[in-house]
């Protein structure tokens, strides 16, 4: 996996952002990356890329050994400017956002061998620091010692509304009820799986974005980064 070099004054910083779908993780990770000159790593996109490859290859979503092999072989490149994800050299940024890929990614992400393969890739991407990485287990499993861990949450209703707006913008005529039902199912699967379920990581700061604008969420997290700078140590709840 290749990444551009994150630089600047925050070279060593790792910010983890975990939380359910639609909480605003991607938006806020992108903003923080731009603000502090960090690399933005969307770990969910990695699960999505492997799911896409599996569906294209006709691999069963229950065949853990073959899925692990795909996860290990996948050459995943995450670019920030402009944001793009390449799978084995192909730009799959759009393809991985299809609803069937959301579903497939959620299913394969419950498989321990797939997780192990992708967690290794994620650790390699972040080992030099200078990153903001978002996902479901980043602060709990991938970088439990990160100096700043955020758990970004929002009500199911607001999360479903946000996702609906995104889908409508892309021309989809899906209903609110459908989006909400799928999101509830995905939440349940992500938070009840045996391996690395979605949890609020120990030591994470909880930010509830239900009634906040992206600007307000950004400012809340920037204040935590400033505190970290001032004290030079971990920021706890
Ligand atoms: O954030 P997202 O919707 O792009 O993630 C796609 C799926 O991958 C989602 O169902 C949860 C899973 N995932 C995970 O299990 N662990 C991560 N670190 C990131 C995503």
CSV table of C-alpha atoms and ligand atoms in Angstrom, one decimal:
chain,number,residue,atom,x,y,z
A,1,UNK,CA,0.0,0.0,0.0
A,2,UNK,CA,1.3,3.4,-0.9
A,3,UNK,CA,0.6,6.7,0.8
A,4,UNK,CA,1.8,10.2,0.4
A,5,UNK,CA,3.9,11.5,3.3
A,6,UNK,CA,1.9,13.3,6.0
A,7,UNK,CA,3.9,16.3,7.2
A,8,UNK,CA,3.8,19.5,9.1
A,9,UNK,CA,3.8,20.2,12.8
A,10,UNK,CA,1.5,17.4,13.5
A,11,UNK,CA,3.7,14.7,12.0
A,12,UNK,CA,3.5,12.4,15.0
A,13,UNK,CA,-0.2,12.9,15.8
A,14,UNK,CA,-2.7,10.1,15.5
A,15,UNK,CA,-6.4,11.0,15.8
A,16,UNK,CA,-8.9,8.1,15.8
A,17,UNK,CA,-12.5,8.6,15.0
A,18,UNK,CA,-15.0,5.7,15.6
A,19,UNK,CA,-18.7,5.7,15.5
A,20,UNK,CA,-21.8,4.4,13.7
A,21,UNK,CA,-22.6,5.0,10.1
A,22,UNK,CA,-23.8,8.5,9.4
A,23,UNK,CA,-22.4,10.1,12.5
A,24,UNK,CA,-20.2,12.4,10.3
A,25,UNK,CA,-16.9,10.6,10.7
A,26,UNK,CA,-15.8,11.1,7.0
A,27,UNK,CA,-16.7,14.7,6.9
A,28,UNK,CA,-14.9,15.5,10.1
A,29,UNK,CA,-11.8,13.4,9.3
A,30,UNK,CA,-11.5,15.2,6.0
A,31,UNK,CA,-11.7,18.6,7.7
A,32,UNK,CA,-9.2,17.7,10.5
A,33,UNK,CA,-6.8,16.3,7.9
A,34,UNK,CA,-6.9,19.5,5.9
A,35,UNK,CA,-6.6,21.7,9.0
A,36,UNK,CA,-3.6,19.9,10.6
A,37,UNK,CA,-1.9,18.5,7.5
A,38,UNK,CA,-2.7,14.9,8.4
A,39,UNK,CA,-3.4,12.0,6.1
A,40,UNK,CA,-7.0,11.0,6.2
A,41,UNK,CA,-7.5,7.2,6.2
A,42,UNK,CA,-11.0,5.9,5.8
A,43,UNK,CA,-10.7,2.3,7.1
A,44,UNK,CA,-14.3,1.6,6.1
A,45,UNK,CA,-13.3,2.2,2.5
A,46,UNK,CA,-10.8,-0.7,2.8
A,47,UNK,CA,-13.6,-3.1,3.9
A,48,UNK,CA,-15.7,-1.8,1.1
A,49,UNK,CA,-12.9,-2.3,-1.5
A,50,UNK,CA,-12.4,-5.9,-0.4
A,51,UNK,CA,-16.2,-6.5,-0.5
A,52,UNK,CA,-16.4,-5.1,-4.0
A,53,UNK,CA,-13.6,-7.3,-5.2
A,54,UNK,CA,-15.2,-10.3,-3.6
A,55,UNK,CA,-18.6,-9.6,-5.3
A,56,UNK,CA,-16.9,-9.1,-8.7
A,57,UNK,CA,-15.0,-12.4,-8.3
A,58,UNK,CA,-18.1,-14.3,-7.2
A,59,UNK,CA,-16.5,-15.2,-3.9
A,60,UNK,CA,-19.0,-16.2,-1.2
A,61,UNK,CA,-19.3,-13.7,1.6
A,62,UNK,CA,-19.0,-16.7,4.0
A,63,UNK,CA,-15.8,-18.1,2.5
A,64,UNK,CA,-13.5,-16.6,5.1
A,65,UNK,CA,-10.3,-18.2,3.8
A,66,UNK,CA,-10.8,-16.7,0.3
A,67,UNK,CA,-11.9,-13.4,1.7
A,68,UNK,CA,-8.8,-13.2,3.8
A,69,UNK,CA,-6.7,-13.9,0.8
A,70,UNK,CA,-8.4,-11.1,-1.1
A,71,UNK,CA,-7.9,-8.8,1.8
A,72,UNK,CA,-4.2,-9.6,2.0
A,73,UNK,CA,-3.7,-9.4,-1.8
A,74,UNK,CA,-5.7,-6.2,-2.3
A,75,UNK,CA,-3.5,-3.3,-3.2
A,76,UNK,CA,-5.5,-0.4,-1.7
A,77,UNK,CA,-4.3,3.1,-2.2
A,78,UNK,CA,-6.0,5.9,-0.4
A,79,UNK,CA,-5.4,9.4,-1.9
A,80,UNK,CA,-6.5,12.6,-0.2
A,81,UNK,CA,-6.2,15.4,-2.8
A,82,UNK,CA,-8.6,14.8,-4.5
A,83,UNK,CA,-10.0,12.0,-2.3
A,84,UNK,CA,-9.9,8.7,-4.2
A,85,UNK,CA,-9.5,5.1,-3.4
A,86,UNK,CA,-7.8,2.8,-5.8
A,87,UNK,CA,-8.1,-1.0,-5.7
A,88,UNK,CA,-5.4,-2.8,-7.6
A,89,UNK,CA,-4.9,0.4,-9.6
A,90,UNK,CA,-8.5,1.0,-10.5
A,91,UNK,CA,-10.4,4.1,-9.1
A,92,UNK,CA,-13.3,2.5,-7.2
A,93,UNK,CA,-14.3,5.6,-5.2
A,94,UNK,CA,-17.8,5.6,-6.6
A,95,UNK,CA,-18.3,1.8,-6.9
A,96,UNK,CA,-17.7,1.1,-3.3
A,97,UNK,CA,-20.5,3.5,-2.2
A,98,UNK,CA,-23.3,1.3,-3.8
A,99,UNK,CA,-25.8,0.1,-1.2
A,100,UNK,CA,-25.0,-3.6,-2.0
A,101,UNK,CA,-21.4,-2.9,-1.1
A,102,UNK,CA,-22.4,-1.3,2.2
A,103,UNK,CA,-24.2,-4.5,3.0
A,104,UNK,CA,-21.4,-6.8,1.8
A,105,UNK,CA,-18.7,-4.7,3.6
A,106,UNK,CA,-20.7,-5.0,6.9
A,107,UNK,CA,-20.9,-8.8,6.5
A,108,UNK,CA,-17.2,-9.4,5.7
A,109,UNK,CA,-16.1,-7.0,8.4
A,110,UNK,CA,-17.6,-9.5,10.9
A,111,UNK,CA,-15.0,-12.1,9.8
A,112,UNK,CA,-11.9,-12.2,12.1
A,113,UNK,CA,-9.5,-13.3,9.4
A,114,UNK,CA,-10.6,-10.4,7.1
A,115,UNK,CA,-10.3,-8.0,10.0
A,116,UNK,CA,-6.8,-9.2,10.9
A,117,UNK,CA,-5.6,-8.7,7.4
A,118,UNK,CA,-7.0,-5.2,7.2
A,119,UNK,CA,-5.9,-4.1,10.7
A,120,UNK,CA,-2.3,-5.0,9.7
A,121,UNK,CA,-2.6,-2.8,6.6
A,122,UNK,CA,-4.1,0.0,8.7
A,123,UNK,CA,-1.3,-0.2,11.3
A,124,UNK,CA,1.3,0.0,8.6
A,125,UNK,CA,-0.4,3.1,7.2
A,126,UNK,CA,-0.5,4.9,10.5
A,127,UNK,CA,2.7,3.7,12.1
A,128,UNK,CA,4.6,6.9,11.2
A,129,UNK,CA,1.8,9.1,12.7
A,130,UNK,CA,0.4,12.2,11.1
A,131,UNK,CA,-2.9,10.6,10.4
A,132,UNK,CA,-6.6,10.8,11.2
A,133,UNK,CA,-8.1,7.4,10.8
A,134,UNK,CA,-11.8,6.7,11.0
A,135,UNK,CA,-13.7,3.5,11.4
A,136,UNK,CA,-15.3,1.2,14.0
A,137,UNK,CA,-12.4,-0.2,15.9
A,138,UNK,CA,-9.6,2.3,15.3
A,139,UNK,CA,-9.3,3.6,18.9
A,140,UNK,CA,-10.2,0.2,20.5
A,141,UNK,CA,-8.1,-2.2,18.4
A,142,UNK,CA,-6.0,-0.6,15.7
A,143,UNK,CA,-4.4,2.3,17.7
A,144,UNK,CA,-5.5,1.9,21.3
A,145,UNK,CA,-2.6,4.1,22.4
A,146,UNK,CA,-3.5,7.1,20.1
A,147,UNK,CA,-3.2,10.4,22.0
A,148,UNK,CA,-6.6,11.6,20.8
A,149,UNK,CA,-9.5,9.2,20.4
A,150,UNK,CA,-13.0,10.4,19.4
A,151,UNK,CA,-16.2,8.5,19.5
A,152,UNK,CA,-18.6,10.4,17.2
A,153,UNK,CA,-22.2,9.6,17.6
A,154,UNK,CA,-25.7,10.9,16.6
A,155,UNK,CA,-29.3,9.7,16.8
A,156,UNK,CA,-30.4,7.1,14.3
A,157,UNK,CA,-32.9,9.5,12.9
A,158,UNK,CA,-30.4,12.2,12.1
A,159,UNK,CA,-27.9,9.7,10.8
A,160,UNK,CA,-30.5,8.3,8.4
A,161,UNK,CA,-31.5,11.8,7.3
A,162,UNK,CA,-28.0,12.6,6.5
A,163,UNK,CA,-27.5,9.4,4.5
A,164,UNK,CA,-30.8,9.9,2.7
A,165,UNK,CA,-29.7,13.4,1.6
A,166,UNK,CA,-26.4,12.0,0.3
A,167,UNK,CA,-28.2,9.3,-1.7
A,168,UNK,CA,-30.8,11.7,-3.0
A,169,UNK,CA,-28.0,14.0,-4.3
A,170,UNK,CA,-26.7,11.0,-6.3
A,171,UNK,CA,-30.2,10.6,-7.8
A,172,UNK,CA,-31.5,7.7,-5.7
A,173,UNK,CA,-35.2,7.6,-4.9
A,174,UNK,CA,-34.8,5.4,-1.8
A,175,UNK,CA,-37.2,6.1,1.0
A,176,UNK,CA,-36.3,7.4,4.5
A,177,UNK,CA,-37.8,4.2,6.0
A,178,UNK,CA,-35.6,2.0,3.9
A,179,UNK,CA,-32.4,4.0,4.7
A,180,UNK,CA,-33.3,3.9,8.4
A,181,UNK,CA,-34.0,0.2,8.4
A,182,UNK,CA,-30.7,-0.6,6.6
A,183,UNK,CA,-28.8,1.6,9.0
A,184,UNK,CA,-30.4,0.0,12.0
A,185,UNK,CA,-29.5,-3.5,10.7
A,186,UNK,CA,-25.9,-2.4,10.0
A,187,UNK,CA,-25.6,-0.7,13.4
A,188,UNK,CA,-26.7,-4.0,15.0
A,189,UNK,CA,-24.4,-6.1,13.0
A,190,UNK,CA,-21.4,-3.8,13.6
A,191,UNK,CA,-22.0,-3.5,17.3
A,192,UNK,CA,-22.9,-7.1,18.1
A,193,UNK,CA,-20.2,-9.0,16.2
A,194,UNK,CA,-17.9,-11.1,18.3
A,195,UNK,CA,-14.7,-9.7,16.8
A,196,UNK,CA,-13.9,-6.0,17.4
A,197,UNK,CA,-17.5,-4.8,17.7
A,198,UNK,CA,-18.2,-1.1,17.5
A,199,UNK,CA,-17.7,0.3,21.0
A,200,UNK,CA,-16.8,3.6,22.5
A,201,UNK,CA,-13.0,2.9,23.0
A,202,UNK,CA,-11.6,3.3,26.6
A,203,UNK,CA,-10.3,6.9,27.0
A,204,UNK,CA,-12.2,8.2,24.0
A,205,UNK,CA,-13.9,11.6,24.0
A,206,UNK,CA,-17.6,11.3,23.1
A,207,UNK,CA,-18.9,13.9,20.6
A,208,UNK,CA,-22.6,13.8,19.8
A,209,UNK,CA,-23.1,15.4,16.5
A,210,UNK,CA,-27.0,15.2,16.5
A,211,UNK,CA,-27.5,18.9,17.0
A,212,UNK,CA,-24.1,20.1,15.8
A,213,UNK,CA,-23.0,21.5,12.4
A,214,UNK,CA,-19.9,20.0,10.9
A,215,UNK,CA,-18.2,23.3,11.8
A,216,UNK,CA,-19.1,22.9,15.4
A,217,UNK,CA,-17.9,19.3,15.5
A,218,UNK,CA,-14.7,20.4,14.0
A,219,UNK,CA,-14.2,23.2,16.5
A,220,UNK,CA,-14.9,20.8,19.4
A,221,UNK,CA,-12.2,18.5,18.2
A,222,UNK,CA,-9.8,21.3,17.3
A,223,UNK,CA,-10.1,22.4,20.9
A,224,UNK,CA,-9.1,19.0,22.1
A,225,UNK,CA,-6.0,19.0,19.8
A,226,UNK,CA,-5.0,22.4,21.2
A,227,UNK,CA,-5.3,21.0,24.7
A,228,UNK,CA,-3.2,18.1,23.6
A,229,UNK,CA,-0.6,20.4,22.3
A,230,UNK,CA,-0.6,22.5,25.4
A,231,UNK,CA,-0.3,19.5,27.8
A,232,UNK,CA,1.7,17.2,25.5
A,233,UNK,CA,-0.3,14.2,26.7
A,234,UNK,CA,-3.4,12.2,26.1
A,235,UNK,CA,-6.7,13.9,26.0
A,236,UNK,CA,-9.3,12.0,28.0
A,237,UNK,CA,-13.0,12.4,28.4
B,1,LIG,O1,-17.8,3.4,7.5
B,1,LIG,P1,-18.3,2.6,6.4
B,1,LIG,O2,-19.8,2.5,6.3
B,1,LIG,O3,-17.7,2.9,5.1
B,1,LIG,O4,-17.8,1.1,6.7
B,1,LIG,C1,-18.2,0.0,5.9
B,1,LIG,C2,-18.4,-1.3,6.8
B,1,LIG,O5,-17.1,-1.7,7.3
B,1,LIG,C3,-19.3,-1.0,8.0
B,1,LIG,O6,-20.4,-1.9,8.0
B,1,LIG,C4,-18.4,-1.3,9.2
B,1,LIG,C5,-17.2,-1.9,8.7
B,1,LIG,N1,-16.0,-1.3,9.3
B,1,LIG,C6,-15.4,-2.0,10.3
B,1,LIG,O7,-15.9,-3.1,10.8
B,1,LIG,N2,-14.3,-1.6,10.9
B,1,LIG,C7,-13.7,-0.4,10.5
B,1,LIG,N3,-12.6,0.0,11.1
B,1,LIG,C8,-14.3,0.3,9.5
B,1,LIG,C9,-15.5,-0.1,8.9
